[in-house]
């Protein structure tokens, strides 16, 4: 049985800000579960017995070898992809980059990454879950807020 396909999966994601006020975006790779090629606020699946906050810290360390700190909860996204027959419930957070230089440790899942000003993001290039979190962040804080 597969998470998100045979039963609803729980994933988590984060808008990760650096000291320059830029947010971290990753491009979904060929072995990503869905929405290959789209840019996203990175995250991953929550493991049994793990909190969503702990899961996002673990996933970012595993996939990009950086340490983050969760600042606050942003929203819950119902990530429903009818064409791919997937359904994920994904709490989204705002986080701060603490240390480390990002590197791609799972190239099959990630084609690239970048730090970008939130005002320069093109929502149409984001995955559907990240687009929702982007809109929620802008609604809550506007384009000029820095963490």
mmCIF file of N, CA and C in Angstrom:
data_model
loop_
_atom_site.group_PDB
_atom_site.id
_atom_site.type_symbol
_atom_site.label_atom_id
_atom_site.label_comp_id
_atom_site.label_asym_id
_atom_site.label_seq_id
_atom_site.Cartn_x
_atom_site.Cartn_y
_atom_site.Cartn_z
ATOM 1 N N UNK A 1 0.837 -1.181 0.000
ATOM 2 C CA UNK A 1 0.000 0.000 0.000
ATOM 3 C C UNK A 1 0.883 1.246 0.000
ATOM 4 N N UNK A 2 0.435 2.266 -0.751
ATOM 5 C CA UNK A 2 1.221 3.483 -0.882
ATOM 6 C C UNK A 2 0.505 4.673 -0.266
ATOM 7 N N UNK A 3 1.272 5.474 0.514
ATOM 8 C CA UNK A 3 0.742 6.698 1.101
ATOM 9 C C UNK A 3 0.251 7.623 -0.002
ATOM 10 N N UNK A 4 -0.870 8.268 0.242
ATOM 11 C CA UNK A 4 -1.388 9.244 -0.705
ATOM 12 C C UNK A 4 -2.123 8.639 -1.875
ATOM 13 N N UNK A 5 -2.000 7.315 -2.077
ATOM 14 C CA UNK A 5 -2.669 6.645 -3.195
ATOM 15 C C UNK A 5 -3.685 5.650 -2.664
ATOM 16 N N UNK A 6 -3.234 4.673 -1.884
ATOM 17 C CA UNK A 6 -4.138 3.674 -1.311
ATOM 18 C C UNK A 6 -4.845 4.199 -0.064
ATOM 19 N N UNK A 7 -4.278 5.202 0.548
ATOM 20 C CA UNK A 7 -4.900 5.883 1.692
ATOM 21 C C UNK A 7 -4.359 7.306 1.711
ATOM 22 N N UNK A 8 -5.060 8.198 2.400
ATOM 23 C CA UNK A 8 -4.629 9.592 2.455
ATOM 24 C C UNK A 8 -3.284 9.666 3.173
ATOM 25 N N UNK A 9 -2.338 10.355 2.550
ATOM 26 C CA UNK A 9 -1.019 10.527 3.143
ATOM 27 C C UNK A 9 -0.929 11.831 3.920
ATOM 28 N N UNK A 10 -0.006 11.884 4.856
ATOM 29 C CA UNK A 10 0.261 13.115 5.595
ATOM 30 C C UNK A 10 1.670 13.569 5.232
ATOM 31 N N UNK A 11 1.735 14.751 4.685
ATOM 32 C CA UNK A 11 3.018 15.344 4.334
ATOM 33 C C UNK A 11 3.148 16.674 5.049
ATOM 34 N N UNK A 12 4.292 17.299 4.937
ATOM 35 C CA UNK A 12 4.495 18.607 5.546
ATOM 36 C C UNK A 12 5.469 19.400 4.693
ATOM 37 N N UNK A 13 5.361 20.704 4.740
ATOM 38 C CA UNK A 13 6.228 21.570 3.961
ATOM 39 C C UNK A 13 6.525 22.844 4.726
ATOM 40 N N UNK A 14 7.495 23.623 4.219
ATOM 41 C CA UNK A 14 7.844 24.863 4.911
ATOM 42 C C UNK A 14 8.368 25.914 3.953
ATOM 43 N N UNK A 15 7.998 27.147 4.225
ATOM 44 C CA UNK A 15 8.627 28.305 3.609
ATOM 45 C C UNK A 15 9.826 28.610 4.489
ATOM 46 N N UNK A 16 11.026 28.365 3.972
ATOM 47 C CA UNK A 16 12.260 28.500 4.747
ATOM 48 C C UNK A 16 12.950 29.799 4.338
ATOM 49 N N UNK A 17 13.133 30.701 5.293
ATOM 50 C CA UNK A 17 13.750 31.995 5.017
ATOM 51 C C UNK A 17 15.187 32.028 5.511
ATOM 52 N N UNK A 18 16.056 32.695 4.728
ATOM 53 C CA UNK A 18 17.439 32.895 5.163
ATOM 54 C C UNK A 18 17.582 34.299 5.763
ATOM 55 N N UNK A 19 18.785 34.654 6.183
ATOM 56 C CA UNK A 19 19.030 35.953 6.818
ATOM 57 C C UNK A 19 18.888 37.128 5.853
ATOM 58 N N UNK A 20 18.898 36.854 4.559
ATOM 59 C CA UNK A 20 18.726 37.911 3.562
ATOM 60 C C UNK A 20 17.252 38.114 3.189
ATOM 61 N N UNK A 21 16.369 37.389 3.852
ATOM 62 C CA UNK A 21 14.942 37.533 3.578
ATOM 63 C C UNK A 21 14.469 36.771 2.356
ATOM 64 N N UNK A 22 15.305 35.850 1.864
ATOM 65 C CA UNK A 22 14.925 35.036 0.708
ATOM 66 C C UNK A 22 14.320 33.722 1.186
ATOM 67 N N UNK A 23 13.474 33.152 0.341
ATOM 68 C CA UNK A 23 12.825 31.882 0.657
ATOM 69 C C UNK A 23 13.428 30.792 -0.232
ATOM 70 N N UNK A 24 13.497 29.589 0.285
ATOM 71 C CA UNK A 24 14.107 28.446 -0.395
ATOM 72 C C UNK A 24 13.068 27.731 -1.251
ATOM 73 N N UNK A 25 13.382 27.535 -2.523
ATOM 74 C CA UNK A 25 12.530 26.770 -3.435
ATOM 75 C C UNK A 25 13.321 25.604 -4.003
ATOM 76 N N UNK A 26 12.650 24.472 -4.164
ATOM 77 C CA UNK A 26 13.257 23.282 -4.769
ATOM 78 C C UNK A 26 12.412 22.869 -5.969
ATOM 79 N N UNK A 27 13.073 22.367 -7.003
ATOM 80 C CA UNK A 27 12.353 21.906 -8.193
ATOM 81 C C UNK A 27 12.201 20.389 -8.139
ATOM 82 N N UNK A 28 10.956 19.940 -8.254
ATOM 83 C CA UNK A 28 10.636 18.514 -8.124
ATOM 84 C C UNK A 28 11.277 17.703 -9.252
ATOM 85 N N UNK A 29 11.933 16.612 -8.873
ATOM 86 C CA UNK A 29 12.671 15.775 -9.809
ATOM 87 C C UNK A 29 11.846 14.660 -10.422
ATOM 88 N N UNK A 30 12.478 13.854 -11.282
ATOM 89 C CA UNK A 30 11.769 12.806 -12.026
ATOM 90 C C UNK A 30 11.172 11.703 -11.157
ATOM 91 N N UNK A 31 11.686 11.500 -9.957
ATOM 92 C CA UNK A 31 11.154 10.460 -9.071
ATOM 93 C C UNK A 31 10.302 11.044 -7.939
ATOM 94 N N UNK A 32 9.938 12.312 -8.054
ATOM 95 C CA UNK A 32 9.030 12.908 -7.070
ATOM 96 C C UNK A 32 7.682 12.200 -7.183
ATOM 97 N N UNK A 33 6.928 12.172 -6.097
ATOM 98 C CA UNK A 33 5.641 11.459 -6.089
ATOM 99 C C UNK A 33 4.626 12.064 -7.041
ATOM 100 N N UNK A 34 4.761 13.351 -7.329
ATOM 101 C CA UNK A 34 3.795 14.038 -8.184
ATOM 102 C C UNK A 34 4.368 15.385 -8.632
ATOM 103 N N UNK A 35 3.681 16.031 -9.538
ATOM 104 C CA UNK A 35 3.992 17.383 -10.021
ATOM 105 C C UNK A 35 5.473 17.578 -10.366
ATOM 106 N N UNK A 36 6.025 16.640 -11.111
ATOM 107 C CA UNK A 36 7.425 16.672 -11.534
ATOM 108 C C UNK A 36 7.705 17.976 -12.291
ATOM 109 N N UNK A 37 8.829 18.608 -11.969
ATOM 110 C CA UNK A 37 9.252 19.832 -12.635
ATOM 111 C C UNK A 37 8.762 21.114 -11.987
ATOM 112 N N UNK A 38 7.764 21.033 -11.138
ATOM 113 C CA UNK A 38 7.242 22.227 -10.464
ATOM 114 C C UNK A 38 8.194 22.651 -9.342
ATOM 115 N N UNK A 39 8.184 23.943 -9.030
ATOM 116 C CA UNK A 39 8.936 24.460 -7.893
ATOM 117 C C UNK A 39 8.075 24.327 -6.648
ATOM 118 N N UNK A 40 8.724 24.138 -5.501
ATOM 119 C CA UNK A 40 7.967 23.952 -4.265
ATOM 120 C C UNK A 40 8.730 24.476 -3.061
ATOM 121 N N UNK A 41 7.957 24.746 -2.007
ATOM 122 C CA UNK A 41 8.529 24.916 -0.683
ATOM 123 C C UNK A 41 8.714 23.480 -0.205
ATOM 124 N N UNK A 42 9.934 23.032 0.013
ATOM 125 C CA UNK A 42 10.178 21.603 0.206
ATOM 126 C C UNK A 42 9.564 21.026 1.475
ATOM 127 N N UNK A 43 9.469 19.711 1.470
ATOM 128 C CA UNK A 43 8.916 18.983 2.601
ATOM 129 C C UNK A 43 8.952 17.501 2.323
ATOM 130 N N UNK A 44 8.036 16.781 2.941
ATOM 131 C CA UNK A 44 7.990 15.342 2.723
ATOM 132 C C UNK A 44 6.967 14.681 3.614
ATOM 133 N N UNK A 45 6.981 13.375 3.585
ATOM 134 C CA UNK A 45 5.998 12.578 4.320
ATOM 135 C C UNK A 45 6.325 12.532 5.812
ATOM 136 N N UNK A 46 5.267 12.503 6.601
ATOM 137 C CA UNK A 46 5.390 12.353 8.048
ATOM 138 C C UNK A 46 5.424 10.861 8.361
ATOM 139 N N UNK A 47 6.384 10.446 9.176
ATOM 140 C CA UNK A 47 6.497 9.043 9.559
ATOM 141 C C UNK A 47 5.641 8.759 10.790
ATOM 142 N N UNK A 48 5.259 7.505 10.958
ATOM 143 C CA UNK A 48 4.442 7.105 12.101
ATOM 144 C C UNK A 48 5.114 7.526 13.406
ATOM 145 N N UNK A 49 4.353 8.167 14.292
ATOM 146 C CA UNK A 49 4.859 8.586 15.589
ATOM 147 C C UNK A 49 5.626 9.894 15.585
ATOM 148 N N UNK A 50 5.726 10.545 14.437
ATOM 149 C CA UNK A 50 6.508 11.765 14.289
ATOM 150 C C UNK A 50 5.574 12.976 14.228
ATOM 151 N N UNK A 51 5.943 14.068 14.875
ATOM 152 C CA UNK A 51 5.155 15.293 14.734
ATOM 153 C C UNK A 51 5.441 15.914 13.370
ATOM 154 N N UNK A 52 4.527 16.739 12.906
ATOM 155 C CA UNK A 52 4.725 17.414 11.618
ATOM 156 C C UNK A 52 5.930 18.347 11.672
ATOM 157 N N UNK A 53 6.117 19.020 12.805
ATOM 158 C CA UNK A 53 7.262 19.918 12.959
ATOM 159 C C UNK A 53 8.582 19.143 12.900
ATOM 160 N N UNK A 54 8.623 18.012 13.556
ATOM 161 C CA UNK A 54 9.844 17.189 13.527
ATOM 162 C C UNK A 54 10.080 16.631 12.121
ATOM 163 N N UNK A 55 9.005 16.263 11.444
ATOM 164 C CA UNK A 55 9.122 15.710 10.089
ATOM 165 C C UNK A 55 9.736 16.714 9.121
ATOM 166 N N UNK A 56 9.318 17.979 9.195
ATOM 167 C CA UNK A 56 9.860 18.954 8.247
ATOM 168 C C UNK A 56 11.341 19.210 8.523
ATOM 169 N N UNK A 57 11.728 19.254 9.781
ATOM 170 C CA UNK A 57 13.147 19.429 10.124
ATOM 171 C C UNK A 57 13.955 18.244 9.592
ATOM 172 N N UNK A 58 13.463 17.026 9.802
ATOM 173 C CA UNK A 58 14.153 15.814 9.332
ATOM 174 C C UNK A 58 14.247 15.790 7.808
ATOM 175 N N UNK A 59 13.120 16.035 7.134
ATOM 176 C CA UNK A 59 13.102 15.976 5.667
ATOM 177 C C UNK A 59 14.086 16.967 5.042
ATOM 178 N N UNK A 60 14.130 18.179 5.561
ATOM 179 C CA UNK A 60 15.033 19.194 5.008
ATOM 180 C C UNK A 60 16.492 18.803 5.248
ATOM 181 N N UNK A 61 16.778 18.239 6.399
ATOM 182 C CA UNK A 61 18.140 17.762 6.682
ATOM 183 C C UNK A 61 18.505 16.617 5.735
ATOM 184 N N UNK A 62 17.581 15.667 5.537
ATOM 185 C CA UNK A 62 17.847 14.521 4.661
ATOM 186 C C UNK A 62 18.022 14.938 3.202
ATOM 187 N N UNK A 63 17.177 15.831 2.726
ATOM 188 C CA UNK A 63 17.157 16.153 1.295
ATOM 189 C C UNK A 63 18.121 17.259 0.888
ATOM 190 N N UNK A 64 18.459 18.175 1.833
ATOM 191 C CA UNK A 64 19.301 19.323 1.476
ATOM 192 C C UNK A 64 20.466 19.559 2.432
ATOM 193 N N UNK A 65 20.577 18.756 3.466
ATOM 194 C CA UNK A 65 21.661 18.838 4.442
ATOM 195 C C UNK A 65 21.786 20.221 5.088
ATOM 196 N N UNK A 66 20.630 20.836 5.378
ATOM 197 C CA UNK A 66 20.636 22.089 6.126
ATOM 198 C C UNK A 66 19.765 21.936 7.366
ATOM 199 N N UNK A 67 20.061 22.761 8.354
ATOM 200 C CA UNK A 67 19.282 22.758 9.590
ATOM 201 C C UNK A 67 18.320 23.939 9.564
ATOM 202 N N UNK A 68 17.061 23.668 9.916
ATOM 203 C CA UNK A 68 16.059 24.724 9.998
ATOM 204 C C UNK A 68 15.404 24.708 11.374
ATOM 205 N N UNK A 69 14.750 25.807 11.674
ATOM 206 C CA UNK A 69 13.966 25.916 12.903
ATOM 207 C C UNK A 69 12.557 26.358 12.513
ATOM 208 N N UNK A 70 11.561 25.623 12.952
ATOM 209 C CA UNK A 70 10.175 25.990 12.667
ATOM 210 C C UNK A 70 9.829 27.227 13.488
ATOM 211 N N UNK A 71 9.299 28.250 12.810
ATOM 212 C CA UNK A 71 8.928 29.505 13.461
ATOM 213 C C UNK A 71 7.454 29.486 13.837
ATOM 214 N N UNK A 72 6.615 29.082 12.876
ATOM 215 C CA UNK A 72 5.178 29.042 13.154
ATOM 216 C C UNK A 72 4.426 28.209 12.127
ATOM 217 N N UNK A 73 3.248 27.796 12.521
ATOM 218 C CA UNK A 73 2.313 27.088 11.649
ATOM 219 C C UNK A 73 1.704 28.096 10.677
ATOM 220 N N UNK A 74 1.522 27.694 9.419
ATOM 221 C CA UNK A 74 0.920 28.576 8.418
ATOM 222 C C UNK A 74 -0.485 28.131 8.034
ATOM 223 N N UNK A 75 -0.641 26.871 7.582
ATOM 224 C CA UNK A 75 -1.947 26.382 7.147
ATOM 225 C C UNK A 75 -1.898 24.873 6.944
ATOM 226 N N UNK A 76 -3.073 24.282 6.735
ATOM 227 C CA UNK A 76 -3.173 22.886 6.310
ATOM 228 C C UNK A 76 -3.677 22.893 4.876
ATOM 229 N N UNK A 77 -2.968 22.191 4.006
ATOM 230 C CA UNK A 77 -3.334 22.106 2.593
ATOM 231 C C UNK A 77 -3.874 20.710 2.306
ATOM 232 N N UNK A 78 -5.035 20.639 1.666
ATOM 233 C CA UNK A 78 -5.522 19.378 1.117
ATOM 234 C C UNK A 78 -4.972 19.304 -0.296
ATOM 235 N N UNK A 79 -3.965 18.503 -0.477
ATOM 236 C CA UNK A 79 -3.260 18.382 -1.752
ATOM 237 C C UNK A 79 -3.879 17.203 -2.505
ATOM 238 N N UNK A 80 -4.911 17.511 -3.280
ATOM 239 C CA UNK A 80 -5.665 16.482 -4.004
ATOM 240 C C UNK A 80 -5.309 16.578 -5.481
ATOM 241 N N UNK A 81 -4.807 15.478 -6.028
ATOM 242 C CA UNK A 81 -4.360 15.423 -7.418
ATOM 243 C C UNK A 81 -5.141 14.334 -8.146
ATOM 244 N N UNK A 82 -6.331 14.672 -8.670
ATOM 245 C CA UNK A 82 -7.184 13.658 -9.300
ATOM 246 C C UNK A 82 -6.503 12.910 -10.452
ATOM 247 N N UNK A 83 -5.746 13.624 -11.295
ATOM 248 C CA UNK A 83 -5.090 12.976 -12.438
ATOM 249 C C UNK A 83 -4.062 11.940 -11.998
ATOM 250 N N UNK A 84 -3.470 12.160 -10.850
ATOM 251 C CA UNK A 84 -2.459 11.241 -10.336
ATOM 252 C C UNK A 84 -3.026 10.325 -9.257
ATOM 253 N N UNK A 85 -4.332 10.473 -9.004
ATOM 254 C CA UNK A 85 -5.040 9.653 -8.011
ATOM 255 C C UNK A 85 -4.336 9.689 -6.649
ATOM 256 N N UNK A 86 -4.007 10.913 -6.211
ATOM 257 C CA UNK A 86 -3.330 11.088 -4.932
ATOM 258 C C UNK A 86 -4.062 12.103 -4.063
ATOM 259 N N UNK A 87 -3.982 11.904 -2.759
ATOM 260 C CA UNK A 87 -4.551 12.823 -1.777
ATOM 261 C C UNK A 87 -3.611 12.886 -0.582
ATOM 262 N N UNK A 88 -3.141 14.085 -0.308
ATOM 263 C CA UNK A 88 -2.258 14.343 0.824
ATOM 264 C C UNK A 88 -2.846 15.455 1.676
ATOM 265 N N UNK A 89 -2.753 15.328 2.976
ATOM 266 C CA UNK A 89 -3.078 16.401 3.908
ATOM 267 C C UNK A 89 -1.731 16.910 4.411
ATOM 268 N N UNK A 90 -1.482 18.206 4.195
ATOM 269 C CA UNK A 90 -0.135 18.725 4.429
ATOM 270 C C UNK A 90 -0.116 20.001 5.256
ATOM 271 N N UNK A 91 0.182 19.900 6.551
ATOM 272 C CA UNK A 91 0.421 21.109 7.334
ATOM 273 C C UNK A 91 1.655 21.834 6.788
ATOM 274 N N UNK A 92 1.557 23.137 6.693
ATOM 275 C CA UNK A 92 2.634 23.958 6.160
ATOM 276 C C UNK A 92 3.111 24.925 7.244
ATOM 277 N N UNK A 93 4.413 25.171 7.266
ATOM 278 C CA UNK A 93 5.024 26.000 8.303
ATOM 279 C C UNK A 93 5.890 27.091 7.693
ATOM 280 N N UNK A 94 6.210 28.082 8.509
ATOM 281 C CA UNK A 94 7.247 29.055 8.196
ATOM 282 C C UNK A 94 8.445 28.645 9.044
ATOM 283 N N UNK A 95 9.628 28.640 8.426
ATOM 284 C CA UNK A 95 10.838 28.214 9.129
ATOM 285 C C UNK A 95 11.994 29.147 8.800
ATOM 286 N N UNK A 96 13.029 29.051 9.600
ATOM 287 C CA UNK A 96 14.232 29.853 9.409
ATOM 288 C C UNK A 96 15.423 28.924 9.190
ATOM 289 N N UNK A 97 16.246 29.269 8.196
ATOM 290 C CA UNK A 97 17.489 28.545 7.936
ATOM 291 C C UNK A 97 18.447 28.845 9.084
ATOM 292 N N UNK A 98 18.950 27.805 9.724
ATOM 293 C CA UNK A 98 19.849 27.968 10.870
ATOM 294 C C UNK A 98 21.310 27.801 10.462
ATOM 295 N N UNK A 99 21.609 26.700 9.762
ATOM 296 C CA UNK A 99 22.995 26.511 9.321
ATOM 297 C C UNK A 99 23.065 25.481 8.208
ATOM 298 N N UNK A 100 24.193 25.530 7.512
ATOM 299 C CA UNK A 100 24.457 24.599 6.424
ATOM 300 C C UNK A 100 24.295 25.256 5.065
ATOM 301 N N UNK A 101 25.047 24.736 4.117
ATOM 302 C CA UNK A 101 24.937 25.175 2.723
ATOM 303 C C UNK A 101 24.133 24.111 1.997
ATOM 304 N N UNK A 102 23.003 24.496 1.395
ATOM 305 C CA UNK A 102 22.154 23.484 0.760
ATOM 306 C C UNK A 102 22.884 22.708 -0.331
ATOM 307 N N UNK A 103 22.606 21.429 -0.364
ATOM 308 C CA UNK A 103 23.067 20.572 -1.452
ATOM 309 C C UNK A 103 21.984 19.532 -1.710
ATOM 310 N N UNK A 104 21.906 19.068 -2.922
ATOM 311 C CA UNK A 104 20.894 18.070 -3.280
ATOM 312 C C UNK A 104 21.439 16.699 -2.920
ATOM 313 N N UNK A 105 20.815 16.046 -1.955
ATOM 314 C CA UNK A 105 21.270 14.724 -1.526
ATOM 315 C C UNK A 105 20.432 13.603 -2.133
ATOM 316 N N UNK A 106 19.293 13.956 -2.725
ATOM 317 C CA UNK A 106 18.425 12.976 -3.385
ATOM 318 C C UNK A 106 18.088 13.501 -4.785
ATOM 319 N N UNK A 107 19.058 13.405 -5.739
ATOM 320 C CA UNK A 107 18.876 14.012 -7.059
ATOM 321 C C UNK A 107 17.693 13.459 -7.854
ATOM 322 N N UNK A 108 17.238 12.263 -7.528
ATOM 323 C CA UNK A 108 16.083 11.713 -8.223
ATOM 324 C C UNK A 108 14.799 12.450 -7.827
ATOM 325 N N UNK A 109 14.809 13.087 -6.658
ATOM 326 C CA UNK A 109 13.629 13.814 -6.175
ATOM 327 C C UNK A 109 13.701 15.313 -6.433
ATOM 328 N N UNK A 110 14.905 15.832 -6.704
ATOM 329 C CA UNK A 110 15.086 17.278 -6.817
ATOM 330 C C UNK A 110 16.022 17.623 -7.972
ATOM 331 N N UNK A 111 15.540 18.469 -8.885
ATOM 332 C CA UNK A 111 16.343 18.889 -10.033
ATOM 333 C C UNK A 111 17.243 20.080 -9.713
ATOM 334 N N UNK A 112 16.831 20.900 -8.746
ATOM 335 C CA UNK A 112 17.598 22.092 -8.405
ATOM 336 C C UNK A 112 16.936 22.838 -7.269
ATOM 337 N N UNK A 113 17.593 23.908 -6.844
ATOM 338 C CA UNK A 113 17.022 24.741 -5.783
ATOM 339 C C UNK A 113 17.512 26.163 -5.976
ATOM 340 N N UNK A 114 16.855 27.094 -5.292
ATOM 341 C CA UNK A 114 17.282 28.491 -5.328
ATOM 342 C C UNK A 114 16.723 29.226 -4.117
ATOM 343 N N UNK A 115 17.418 30.294 -3.741
ATOM 344 C CA UNK A 115 16.920 31.254 -2.757
ATOM 345 C C UNK A 115 16.368 32.415 -3.571
ATOM 346 N N UNK A 116 15.176 32.881 -3.231
ATOM 347 C CA UNK A 116 14.513 33.912 -4.025
ATOM 348 C C UNK A 116 13.667 34.806 -3.121
ATOM 349 N N UNK A 117 13.578 36.073 -3.481
ATOM 350 C CA UNK A 117 12.681 36.980 -2.755
ATOM 351 C C UNK A 117 11.249 36.512 -2.990
ATOM 352 N N UNK A 118 10.435 36.558 -1.963
ATOM 353 C CA UNK A 118 9.056 36.082 -2.091
ATOM 354 C C UNK A 118 8.305 36.885 -3.145
ATOM 355 N N UNK A 119 8.673 38.152 -3.314
ATOM 356 C CA UNK A 119 8.018 39.008 -4.311
ATOM 357 C C UNK A 119 8.375 38.616 -5.746
ATOM 358 N N UNK A 120 9.424 37.815 -5.932
ATOM 359 C CA UNK A 120 9.858 37.397 -7.269
ATOM 360 C C UNK A 120 9.311 36.029 -7.677
ATOM 361 N N UNK A 121 8.603 35.372 -6.774
ATOM 362 C CA UNK A 121 8.046 34.049 -7.078
ATOM 363 C C UNK A 121 6.917 34.179 -8.091
ATOM 364 N N UNK A 122 6.888 33.256 -9.051
ATOM 365 C CA UNK A 122 5.797 33.171 -10.026
ATOM 366 C C UNK A 122 4.889 32.030 -9.577
ATOM 367 N N UNK A 123 3.712 32.357 -9.005
ATOM 368 C CA UNK A 123 2.841 31.314 -8.449
ATOM 369 C C UNK A 123 2.494 30.197 -9.433
ATOM 370 N N UNK A 124 2.390 30.519 -10.708
ATOM 371 C CA UNK A 124 2.024 29.498 -11.696
ATOM 372 C C UNK A 124 3.108 28.433 -11.864
ATOM 373 N N UNK A 125 4.319 28.697 -11.397
ATOM 374 C CA UNK A 125 5.411 27.725 -11.490
ATOM 375 C C UNK A 125 5.501 26.821 -10.257
ATOM 376 N N UNK A 126 4.660 27.095 -9.250
ATOM 377 C CA UNK A 126 4.689 26.325 -8.006
ATOM 378 C C UNK A 126 3.789 25.098 -8.073
ATOM 379 N N UNK A 127 4.118 24.088 -7.281
ATOM 380 C CA UNK A 127 3.220 22.944 -7.099
ATOM 381 C C UNK A 127 1.929 23.466 -6.483
ATOM 382 N N UNK A 128 0.861 22.710 -6.597
ATOM 383 C CA UNK A 128 -0.430 23.195 -6.088
ATOM 384 C C UNK A 128 -0.394 23.433 -4.580
ATOM 385 N N UNK A 129 0.242 22.561 -3.810
ATOM 386 C CA UNK A 129 0.324 22.757 -2.357
ATOM 387 C C UNK A 129 1.145 24.003 -2.030
ATOM 388 N N UNK A 130 2.258 24.197 -2.726
ATOM 389 C CA UNK A 130 3.095 25.372 -2.473
ATOM 390 C C UNK A 130 2.396 26.655 -2.904
ATOM 391 N N UNK A 131 1.635 26.600 -3.979
ATOM 392 C CA UNK A 131 0.867 27.768 -4.425
ATOM 393 C C UNK A 131 -0.124 28.193 -3.340
ATOM 394 N N UNK A 132 -0.778 27.226 -2.715
ATOM 395 C CA UNK A 132 -1.711 27.518 -1.633
ATOM 396 C C UNK A 132 -0.983 28.173 -0.454
ATOM 397 N N UNK A 133 0.163 27.625 -0.067
ATOM 398 C CA UNK A 133 0.921 28.180 1.060
ATOM 399 C C UNK A 133 1.471 29.566 0.727
ATOM 400 N N UNK A 134 1.893 29.769 -0.515
ATOM 401 C CA UNK A 134 2.357 31.085 -0.964
ATOM 402 C C UNK A 134 1.237 32.114 -0.812
ATOM 403 N N UNK A 135 0.048 31.774 -1.303
ATOM 404 C CA UNK A 135 -1.090 32.696 -1.211
ATOM 405 C C UNK A 135 -1.445 32.985 0.241
ATOM 406 N N UNK A 136 -1.413 31.966 1.087
ATOM 407 C CA UNK A 136 -1.718 32.144 2.506
ATOM 408 C C UNK A 136 -0.685 33.054 3.164
ATOM 409 N N UNK A 137 0.590 32.862 2.837
ATOM 410 C CA UNK A 137 1.648 33.698 3.402
ATOM 411 C C UNK A 137 1.448 35.153 2.992
ATOM 412 N N UNK A 138 1.182 35.406 1.708
ATOM 413 C CA UNK A 138 0.986 36.771 1.208
ATOM 414 C C UNK A 138 -0.236 37.403 1.867
ATOM 415 N N UNK A 139 -1.290 36.630 1.991
ATOM 416 C CA UNK A 139 -2.515 37.112 2.645
ATOM 417 C C UNK A 139 -2.237 37.509 4.099
ATOM 418 N N UNK A 140 -1.430 36.735 4.779
ATOM 419 C CA UNK A 140 -1.156 36.959 6.200
ATOM 420 C C UNK A 140 -0.106 38.048 6.441
ATOM 421 N N UNK A 141 0.955 38.085 5.608
ATOM 422 C CA UNK A 141 2.088 38.962 5.869
ATOM 423 C C UNK A 141 2.387 39.993 4.786
ATOM 424 N N UNK A 142 1.903 39.787 3.575
ATOM 425 C CA UNK A 142 2.274 40.663 2.472
ATOM 426 C C UNK A 142 3.605 40.246 1.874
ATOM 427 N N UNK A 143 4.078 41.014 0.898
ATOM 428 C CA UNK A 143 5.298 40.652 0.176
ATOM 429 C C UNK A 143 6.583 41.091 0.872
ATOM 430 N N UNK A 144 6.509 42.038 1.792
ATOM 431 C CA UNK A 144 7.725 42.592 2.367
ATOM 432 C C UNK A 144 8.159 42.005 3.694
ATOM 433 N N UNK A 145 7.416 41.055 4.221
ATOM 434 C CA UNK A 145 7.740 40.515 5.545
ATOM 435 C C UNK A 145 8.985 39.634 5.498
ATOM 436 N N UNK A 146 9.856 39.805 6.474
ATOM 437 C CA UNK A 146 11.082 39.009 6.573
ATOM 438 C C UNK A 146 11.106 38.325 7.937
ATOM 439 N N UNK A 147 11.481 37.062 7.953
ATOM 440 C CA UNK A 147 11.607 36.315 9.212
ATOM 441 C C UNK A 147 13.053 36.256 9.638
#
